[in-house]
């Protein structure tokens, strides 16, 4: 069970990074900036996308998106094991 749980933690971290990069890439284009969360979620697997939150920080020359994924537990009765977050920064087009 511990090996499976560690695998889920690693997968959640990897998926958070994938979602952050896709969302930041979308947010860096002014015409699609409002679609960043949907595009980030689409780049992730279904089960991690449903557990993901996206936060956008836009500066003058760049955008930064932080994706946070709730890590599920494989132990019955234990809701989650915390969260995994990753950020990505892209220059504005």
PDB file of C-alpha atoms in Angstrom:
ATOM      1  CA  UNK A   1       0.000   0.000   0.000  1.00  0.00           C
ATOM      2  CA  UNK A   2       2.850   2.371   0.830  1.00  0.00           C
ATOM      3  CA  UNK A   3       4.404   1.927  -2.634  1.00  0.00           C
ATOM      4  CA  UNK A   4       1.079   2.651  -4.328  1.00  0.00           C
ATOM      5  CA  UNK A   5       0.563   5.731  -2.159  1.00  0.00           C
ATOM      6  CA  UNK A   6       4.055   7.038  -2.977  1.00  0.00           C
ATOM      7  CA  UNK A   7       3.327   6.470  -6.649  1.00  0.00           C
ATOM      8  CA  UNK A   8       0.145   8.537  -6.364  1.00  0.00           C
ATOM      9  CA  UNK A   9       2.050  11.342  -4.664  1.00  0.00           C
ATOM     10  CA  UNK A  10       4.663  11.393  -7.435  1.00  0.00           C
ATOM     11  CA  UNK A  11       2.007  11.278 -10.130  1.00  0.00           C
ATOM     12  CA  UNK A  12       0.087  14.161  -8.536  1.00  0.00           C
ATOM     13  CA  UNK A  13       3.259  16.279  -8.447  1.00  0.00           C
ATOM     14  CA  UNK A  14       4.033  15.488 -12.097  1.00  0.00           C
ATOM     15  CA  UNK A  15       0.471  16.286 -13.175  1.00  0.00           C
ATOM     16  CA  UNK A  16       0.502  19.579 -11.240  1.00  0.00           C
ATOM     17  CA  UNK A  17       3.577  20.590 -13.254  1.00  0.00           C
ATOM     18  CA  UNK A  18       1.943  19.577 -16.537  1.00  0.00           C
ATOM     19  CA  UNK A  19      -1.184  21.577 -15.721  1.00  0.00           C
ATOM     20  CA  UNK A  20       0.817  24.629 -14.629  1.00  0.00           C
ATOM     21  CA  UNK A  21       2.854  24.679 -17.851  1.00  0.00           C
ATOM     22  CA  UNK A  22      -0.202  24.308 -20.099  1.00  0.00           C
ATOM     23  CA  UNK A  23      -2.130  26.951 -18.161  1.00  0.00           C
ATOM     24  CA  UNK A  24       0.787  29.422 -18.175  1.00  0.00           C
ATOM     25  CA  UNK A  25       1.295  28.904 -21.908  1.00  0.00           C
ATOM     26  CA  UNK A  26      -2.386  29.727 -22.499  1.00  0.00           C
ATOM     27  CA  UNK A  27      -2.392  32.701 -20.104  1.00  0.00           C
ATOM     28  CA  UNK A  28       0.641  34.209 -21.845  1.00  0.00           C
ATOM     29  CA  UNK A  29      -1.480  34.902 -24.945  1.00  0.00           C
ATOM     30  CA  UNK A  30      -3.752  37.880 -24.382  1.00  0.00           C
ATOM     31  CA  UNK A  31      -6.568  36.509 -26.561  1.00  0.00           C
ATOM     32  CA  UNK A  32      -6.776  33.219 -24.584  1.00  0.00           C
ATOM     33  CA  UNK A  33      -5.774  34.420 -21.106  1.00  0.00           C
ATOM     34  CA  UNK A  34      -9.221  33.674 -19.624  1.00  0.00           C
ATOM     35  CA  UNK A  35      -9.042  30.019 -20.679  1.00  0.00           C
ATOM     36  CA  UNK A  36      -5.908  29.157 -18.703  1.00  0.00           C
ATOM     37  CA  UNK A  37      -7.577  26.942 -16.057  1.00  0.00           C
ATOM     38  CA  UNK A  38      -9.594  24.957 -18.606  1.00  0.00           C
ATOM     39  CA  UNK A  39      -6.521  24.362 -20.779  1.00  0.00           C
ATOM     40  CA  UNK A  40      -4.413  23.389 -17.781  1.00  0.00           C
ATOM     41  CA  UNK A  41      -7.077  20.941 -16.615  1.00  0.00           C
ATOM     42  CA  UNK A  42      -7.343  19.481 -20.137  1.00  0.00           C
ATOM     43  CA  UNK A  43      -3.596  18.741 -20.145  1.00  0.00           C
ATOM     44  CA  UNK A  44      -3.929  16.685 -16.967  1.00  0.00           C
ATOM     45  CA  UNK A  45      -5.435  13.259 -16.391  1.00  0.00           C
ATOM     46  CA  UNK A  46      -9.126  13.280 -15.495  1.00  0.00           C
ATOM     47  CA  UNK A  47      -8.719  12.344 -11.844  1.00  0.00           C
ATOM     48  CA  UNK A  48      -5.997  14.923 -11.155  1.00  0.00           C
ATOM     49  CA  UNK A  49      -7.758  17.594 -13.212  1.00  0.00           C
ATOM     50  CA  UNK A  50     -10.867  17.231 -11.054  1.00  0.00           C
ATOM     51  CA  UNK A  51      -8.722  17.752  -7.939  1.00  0.00           C
ATOM     52  CA  UNK A  52      -6.813  20.770  -9.311  1.00  0.00           C
ATOM     53  CA  UNK A  53      -6.956  24.492  -8.555  1.00  0.00           C
ATOM     54  CA  UNK A  54      -5.223  27.152 -10.648  1.00  0.00           C
ATOM     55  CA  UNK A  55      -3.974  30.579  -9.538  1.00  0.00           C
ATOM     56  CA  UNK A  56      -2.814  33.211 -12.024  1.00  0.00           C
ATOM     57  CA  UNK A  57      -0.329  35.980 -11.224  1.00  0.00           C
ATOM     58  CA  UNK A  58       0.148  38.354 -14.135  1.00  0.00           C
ATOM     59  CA  UNK A  59       2.906  40.929 -14.262  1.00  0.00           C
ATOM     60  CA  UNK A  60       3.857  43.289 -17.034  1.00  0.00           C
ATOM     61  CA  UNK A  61       6.181  41.004 -18.985  1.00  0.00           C
ATOM     62  CA  UNK A  62       5.214  37.535 -17.737  1.00  0.00           C
ATOM     63  CA  UNK A  63       2.491  35.356 -16.281  1.00  0.00           C
ATOM     64  CA  UNK A  64       2.815  32.764 -13.549  1.00  0.00           C
ATOM     65  CA  UNK A  65       0.334  29.973 -12.898  1.00  0.00           C
ATOM     66  CA  UNK A  66       0.402  27.811  -9.791  1.00  0.00           C
ATOM     67  CA  UNK A  67      -1.478  24.520  -9.938  1.00  0.00           C
ATOM     68  CA  UNK A  68      -2.413  22.728  -6.730  1.00  0.00           C
ATOM     69  CA  UNK A  69      -3.640  19.117  -6.741  1.00  0.00           C
ATOM     70  CA  UNK A  70      -5.191  17.376  -3.739  1.00  0.00           C
ATOM     71  CA  UNK A  71      -3.456  14.017  -3.191  1.00  0.00           C
ATOM     72  CA  UNK A  72      -5.955  11.195  -2.585  1.00  0.00           C
ATOM     73  CA  UNK A  73      -5.294   8.475  -0.038  1.00  0.00           C
ATOM     74  CA  UNK A  74      -5.516   4.758  -0.812  1.00  0.00           C
ATOM     75  CA  UNK A  75      -6.212   4.095   2.873  1.00  0.00           C
ATOM     76  CA  UNK A  76      -9.985   3.795   3.453  1.00  0.00           C
ATOM     77  CA  UNK A  77     -11.385   6.533   5.660  1.00  0.00           C
ATOM     78  CA  UNK A  78      -8.466   8.908   5.131  1.00  0.00           C
ATOM     79  CA  UNK A  79      -9.614  11.698   2.806  1.00  0.00           C
ATOM     80  CA  UNK A  80      -6.378  13.099   1.421  1.00  0.00           C
ATOM     81  CA  UNK A  81      -2.668  13.321   2.129  1.00  0.00           C
ATOM     82  CA  UNK A  82      -2.306  17.029   1.498  1.00  0.00           C
ATOM     83  CA  UNK A  83      -1.582  18.882  -1.697  1.00  0.00           C
ATOM     84  CA  UNK A  84       1.039  19.022  -4.421  1.00  0.00           C
ATOM     85  CA  UNK A  85       1.782  22.390  -6.057  1.00  0.00           C
ATOM     86  CA  UNK A  86       3.861  23.379  -9.040  1.00  0.00           C
ATOM     87  CA  UNK A  87       4.278  26.741 -10.782  1.00  0.00           C
ATOM     88  CA  UNK A  88       5.216  27.764 -14.295  1.00  0.00           C
ATOM     89  CA  UNK A  89       6.185  31.194 -15.633  1.00  0.00           C
ATOM     90  CA  UNK A  90       5.919  32.227 -19.270  1.00  0.00           C
ATOM     91  CA  UNK A  91       6.697  35.510 -21.045  1.00  0.00           C
ATOM     92  CA  UNK A  92       3.701  37.430 -22.420  1.00  0.00           C
ATOM     93  CA  UNK A  93       3.222  37.462 -26.155  1.00  0.00           C
TER      94      UNK A  93
END
